[in-house]
Amino acid sequence: MMETKSRKPMSCDTFVCLHPGTVDNVVIFGKNSDRPSEEVQEIVYFPRRSYKGNSKVECTYIEIDQIAETAAIILSKPSWMWGGEMGANSHGVCIGNEAVWGKVDAENEKQLLGMDLLRLGLERGKSAREALDVIIGLLQLHGQGGPCSQTMSNLTYHNSYLIVDSKEAWVLETIGKMWAAEKIESRYRNISNSLSIGTKIDLMSDGLMNEAEKLGFWKSSTEFHFAKAFDYGGGGERFHEGKRLLAKYSANNNFDVTSMMSILRNEDSGINMGGYEDGFATTSSQVSVLHKTEKGLSCHWFTGTPDPLNSVFKPFTFLEEIETSVTEFTATPEDQRVSKGDFSHPLYKVHKVSYEKIRRDKEMKKCMNDLESSLLEKWKDLSLKSDTLSSNEKDILSKIFNKSVVEEIKLYS
């Protein structure tokens, strides 16, 4: 293991707000995915699937054993890789990951990417704790490593995760195969590009403290603090800004879906890094509302385009009758990807062309806001009646993501 030099973290913030900070006793998850600005991020729905014994799954760089059945998931993912930056599954689990750097170098050897582990956690975990255990088990078995960008070959990093369901939430932070996990007991929590787990460690990898002492990062005469032991000490600015915004919006216990959208759209904090400019940008965003009762309808909102301040959040809800074509306009066509090396999906293409107009044209921006507001109202009307939905209402919900993307494309066209 090599000690690294301090570098400026460049990407991502993930948040959760829990009861009693939220309205309607819900859990609200959110993430901005900040990636190289030229990278396309797609939103893709993968249905539940069964597999024969001895099946394998080809991840971004390596092949691993497949399980008998994977859950239905929706994923916001860089279009060149197998894994994802954030997403949700049909069991009500949401996961977002962060790039983290520390005193130990990340591996350049091609293993599982942190984003592969995220997708595997969603496919295999029926609860936040199960997803946590899936990620830990696969990390221990296969390790993490390899280039994390298609355009920046030297971009490698460790990963941290915020893993939530309607009943509990966990932070998992990793350094190579070492890890620590914290069960969230406070009413909100966020992670950014610095290690954040301190002395409250509910689970940890075998031999973690011994390894920290062996590397000279910790003295056994003092209390063990995971972040102080392994973090290089930089990159906490956005973490503290995110924490401040969570406190602000949840102060009166009325944090809702629009509160999380406002945090993700905040530019002054650096949480929203804009879109398409050189360097890094906020390439996609997700907000999820998880209900604790069967009467509540959980919903996952995605932009699928850069810069949430100049994008539309569109709703997706897991139902039994959902066609894979529900994300046809936010997923990169495979023939286009293979034959042309073009990773752009239809929504991304028109949004990129229209981006400068969106930023300066008040009328277009108003139309975008009106579309999002109408979608929020439609979802609000149905969100507390999941057990009494009519067949017509279920049909509307099964197609609402696709139809809202089509409406958004029309605005730009």
PDB file of N, CA, C and O in Angstrom, residues 302-330:
ATOM      1  N   PHE A 302     -35.535  11.401 -11.680  1.00  0.00           N
ATOM      2  CA  PHE A 302     -34.240  11.497 -12.344  1.00  0.00           C
ATOM      3  C   PHE A 302     -34.247  12.625 -13.376  1.00  0.00           C
ATOM      4  O   PHE A 302     -35.273  12.889 -14.014  1.00  0.00           O
ATOM      5  N   THR A 303     -33.067  13.242 -13.559  1.00  0.00           N
ATOM      6  CA  THR A 303     -32.929  14.219 -14.654  1.00  0.00           C
ATOM      7  C   THR A 303     -32.422  13.536 -15.915  1.00  0.00           C
ATOM      8  O   THR A 303     -32.978  13.740 -16.988  1.00  0.00           O
ATOM      9  N   GLY A 304     -31.347  12.764 -15.820  1.00  0.00           N
ATOM     10  CA  GLY A 304     -30.761  12.133 -17.003  1.00  0.00           C
ATOM     11  C   GLY A 304     -30.037  13.124 -17.895  1.00  0.00           C
ATOM     12  O   GLY A 304     -29.610  12.780 -19.003  1.00  0.00           O
ATOM     13  N   THR A 305     -29.883  14.351 -17.419  1.00  0.00           N
ATOM     14  CA  THR A 305     -29.178  15.412 -18.150  1.00  0.00           C
ATOM     15  C   THR A 305     -28.350  16.221 -17.161  1.00  0.00           C
ATOM     16  O   THR A 305     -28.632  16.231 -15.963  1.00  0.00           O
ATOM     17  N   PRO A 306     -27.322  16.927 -17.640  1.00  0.00           N
ATOM     18  CA  PRO A 306     -26.481  17.716 -16.750  1.00  0.00           C
ATOM     19  C   PRO A 306     -27.191  18.951 -16.195  1.00  0.00           C
ATOM     20  O   PRO A 306     -28.124  19.480 -16.805  1.00  0.00           O
ATOM     21  N   ASP A 307     -26.711  19.385 -15.028  1.00  0.00           N
ATOM     22  CA  ASP A 307     -27.138  20.624 -14.376  1.00  0.00           C
ATOM     23  C   ASP A 307     -28.602  20.574 -13.941  1.00  0.00           C
ATOM     24  O   ASP A 307     -29.498  20.971 -14.700  1.00  0.00           O
ATOM     25  N   PRO A 308     -28.876  20.118 -12.716  1.00  0.00           N
ATOM     26  CA  PRO A 308     -30.269  19.998 -12.270  1.00  0.00           C
ATOM     27  C   PRO A 308     -31.023  21.320 -12.232  1.00  0.00           C
ATOM     28  O   PRO A 308     -32.254  21.331 -12.327  1.00  0.00           O
ATOM     29  N   LEU A 309     -30.304  22.453 -12.115  1.00  0.00           N
ATOM     30  CA  LEU A 309     -30.973  23.748 -12.128  1.00  0.00           C
ATOM     31  C   LEU A 309     -31.595  24.030 -13.486  1.00  0.00           C
ATOM     32  O   LEU A 309     -32.588  24.757 -13.598  1.00  0.00           O
ATOM     33  N   ASN A 310     -31.037  23.428 -14.527  1.00  0.00           N
ATOM     34  CA  ASN A 310     -31.531  23.626 -15.893  1.00  0.00           C
ATOM     35  C   ASN A 310     -31.940  22.294 -16.517  1.00  0.00           C
ATOM     36  O   ASN A 310     -31.688  22.040 -17.695  1.00  0.00           O
ATOM     37  N   SER A 311     -32.550  21.456 -15.707  1.00  0.00           N
ATOM     38  CA  SER A 311     -33.067  20.159 -16.141  1.00  0.00           C
ATOM     39  C   SER A 311     -34.419  19.918 -15.474  1.00  0.00           C
ATOM     40  O   SER A 311     -34.808  20.641 -14.552  1.00  0.00           O
ATOM     41  N   VAL A 312     -35.111  18.881 -15.919  1.00  0.00           N
ATOM     42  CA  VAL A 312     -36.419  18.517 -15.366  1.00  0.00           C
ATOM     43  C   VAL A 312     -36.294  17.172 -14.644  1.00  0.00           C
ATOM     44  O   VAL A 312     -35.783  16.204 -15.206  1.00  0.00           O
ATOM     45  N   PHE A 313     -36.749  17.117 -13.397  1.00  0.00           N
ATOM     46  CA  PHE A 313     -36.847  15.846 -12.683  1.00  0.00           C
ATOM     47  C   PHE A 313     -38.109  15.126 -13.152  1.00  0.00           C
ATOM     48  O   PHE A 313     -39.193  15.716 -13.173  1.00  0.00           O
ATOM     49  N   LYS A 314     -37.957  13.851 -13.498  1.00  0.00           N
ATOM     50  CA  LYS A 314     -39.071  13.055 -14.033  1.00  0.00           C
ATOM     51  C   LYS A 314     -39.282  11.824 -13.169  1.00  0.00           C
ATOM     52  O   LYS A 314     -38.316  11.186 -12.754  1.00  0.00           O
ATOM     53  N   PRO A 315     -40.545  11.441 -12.892  1.00  0.00           N
ATOM     54  CA  PRO A 315     -40.829  10.381 -11.917  1.00  0.00           C
ATOM     55  C   PRO A 315     -40.870   8.978 -12.505  1.00  0.00           C
ATOM     56  O   PRO A 315     -41.354   8.745 -13.614  1.00  0.00           O
ATOM     57  N   PHE A 316     -40.366   8.036 -11.705  1.00  0.00           N
ATOM     58  CA  PHE A 316     -40.445   6.607 -12.035  1.00  0.00           C
ATOM     59  C   PHE A 316     -40.928   5.865 -10.797  1.00  0.00           C
ATOM     60  O   PHE A 316     -40.439   6.100  -9.689  1.00  0.00           O
ATOM     61  N   THR A 317     -41.880   4.954 -10.981  1.00  0.00           N
ATOM     62  CA  THR A 317     -42.397   4.131  -9.895  1.00  0.00           C
ATOM     63  C   THR A 317     -42.365   2.667 -10.305  1.00  0.00           C
ATOM     64  O   THR A 317     -42.749   2.327 -11.433  1.00  0.00           O
ATOM     65  N   PHE A 318     -41.901   1.810  -9.414  1.00  0.00           N
ATOM     66  CA  PHE A 318     -41.872   0.372  -9.697  1.00  0.00           C
ATOM     67  C   PHE A 318     -43.278  -0.210  -9.607  1.00  0.00           C
ATOM     68  O   PHE A 318     -43.964  -0.059  -8.594  1.00  0.00           O
ATOM     69  N   LEU A 319     -43.711  -0.861 -10.678  1.00  0.00           N
ATOM     70  CA  LEU A 319     -44.970  -1.593 -10.725  1.00  0.00           C
ATOM     71  C   LEU A 319     -44.710  -2.931 -11.403  1.00  0.00           C
ATOM     72  O   LEU A 319     -43.675  -3.118 -12.053  1.00  0.00           O
ATOM     73  N   GLU A 320     -45.625  -3.857 -11.279  1.00  0.00           N
ATOM     74  CA  GLU A 320     -45.450  -5.167 -11.906  1.00  0.00           C
ATOM     75  C   GLU A 320     -45.415  -5.058 -13.417  1.00  0.00           C
ATOM     76  O   GLU A 320     -44.650  -5.737 -14.099  1.00  0.00           O
ATOM     77  N   GLU A 321     -46.295  -4.208 -13.976  1.00  0.00           N
ATOM     78  CA  GLU A 321     -46.401  -4.126 -15.432  1.00  0.00           C
ATOM     79  C   GLU A 321     -45.622  -2.917 -15.957  1.00  0.00           C
ATOM     80  O   GLU A 321     -46.184  -1.855 -16.212  1.00  0.00           O
ATOM     81  N   ILE A 322     -44.306  -3.081 -16.092  1.00  0.00           N
ATOM     82  CA  ILE A 322     -43.475  -2.028 -16.662  1.00  0.00           C
ATOM     83  C   ILE A 322     -42.687  -2.616 -17.818  1.00  0.00           C
ATOM     84  O   ILE A 322     -42.024  -3.642 -17.670  1.00  0.00           O
ATOM     85  N   GLU A 323     -42.763  -1.973 -18.967  1.00  0.00           N
ATOM     86  CA  GLU A 323     -42.011  -2.422 -20.135  1.00  0.00           C
ATOM     87  C   GLU A 323     -40.607  -1.838 -20.103  1.00  0.00           C
ATOM     88  O   GLU A 323     -40.393  -0.725 -19.612  1.00  0.00           O
ATOM     89  N   THR A 324     -39.656  -2.584 -20.631  1.00  0.00           N
ATOM     90  CA  THR A 324     -38.268  -2.103 -20.642  1.00  0.00           C
ATOM     91  C   THR A 324     -38.118  -0.831 -21.472  1.00  0.00           C
ATOM     92  O   THR A 324     -37.167  -0.072 -21.291  1.00  0.00           O
ATOM     93  N   SER A 325     -39.069  -0.577 -22.365  1.00  0.00           N
ATOM     94  CA  SER A 325     -39.011   0.617 -23.204  1.00  0.00           C
ATOM     95  C   SER A 325     -39.316   1.889 -22.420  1.00  0.00           C
ATOM     96  O   SER A 325     -39.250   2.985 -22.976  1.00  0.00           O
ATOM     97  N   VAL A 326     -39.624   1.761 -21.124  1.00  0.00           N
ATOM     98  CA  VAL A 326     -39.947   2.935 -20.310  1.00  0.00           C
ATOM     99  C   VAL A 326     -38.790   3.930 -20.287  1.00  0.00           C
ATOM    100  O   VAL A 326     -38.991   5.132 -20.103  1.00  0.00           O
ATOM    101  N   THR A 327     -37.561   3.451 -20.494  1.00  0.00           N
ATOM    102  CA  THR A 327     -36.398   4.358 -20.512  1.00  0.00           C
ATOM    103  C   THR A 327     -35.755   4.423 -21.908  1.00  0.00           C
ATOM    104  O   THR A 327     -34.566   4.700 -22.022  1.00  0.00           O
ATOM    105  N   GLU A 328     -36.532   4.201 -22.946  1.00  0.00           N
ATOM    106  CA  GLU A 328     -35.955   4.148 -24.299  1.00  0.00           C
ATOM    107  C   GLU A 328     -35.333   5.472 -24.744  1.00  0.00           C
ATOM    108  O   GLU A 328     -34.408   5.486 -25.573  1.00  0.00           O
ATOM    109  N   PHE A 329     -35.805   6.609 -24.210  1.00  0.00           N
ATOM    110  CA  PHE A 329     -35.267   7.898 -24.641  1.00  0.00           C
ATOM    111  C   PHE A 329     -34.193   8.443 -23.692  1.00  0.00           C
ATOM    112  O   PHE A 329     -33.674   9.534 -23.917  1.00  0.00           O
ATOM    113  N   THR A 330     -33.886   7.673 -22.638  1.00  0.00           N
ATOM    114  CA  THR A 330     -32.794   8.072 -21.737  1.00  0.00           C
ATOM    115  C   THR A 330     -31.691   7.015 -21.698  1.00  0.00           C
ATOM    116  O   THR A 330     -30.757   7.125 -20.896  1.00  0.00           O
TER     117      THR A 330
END
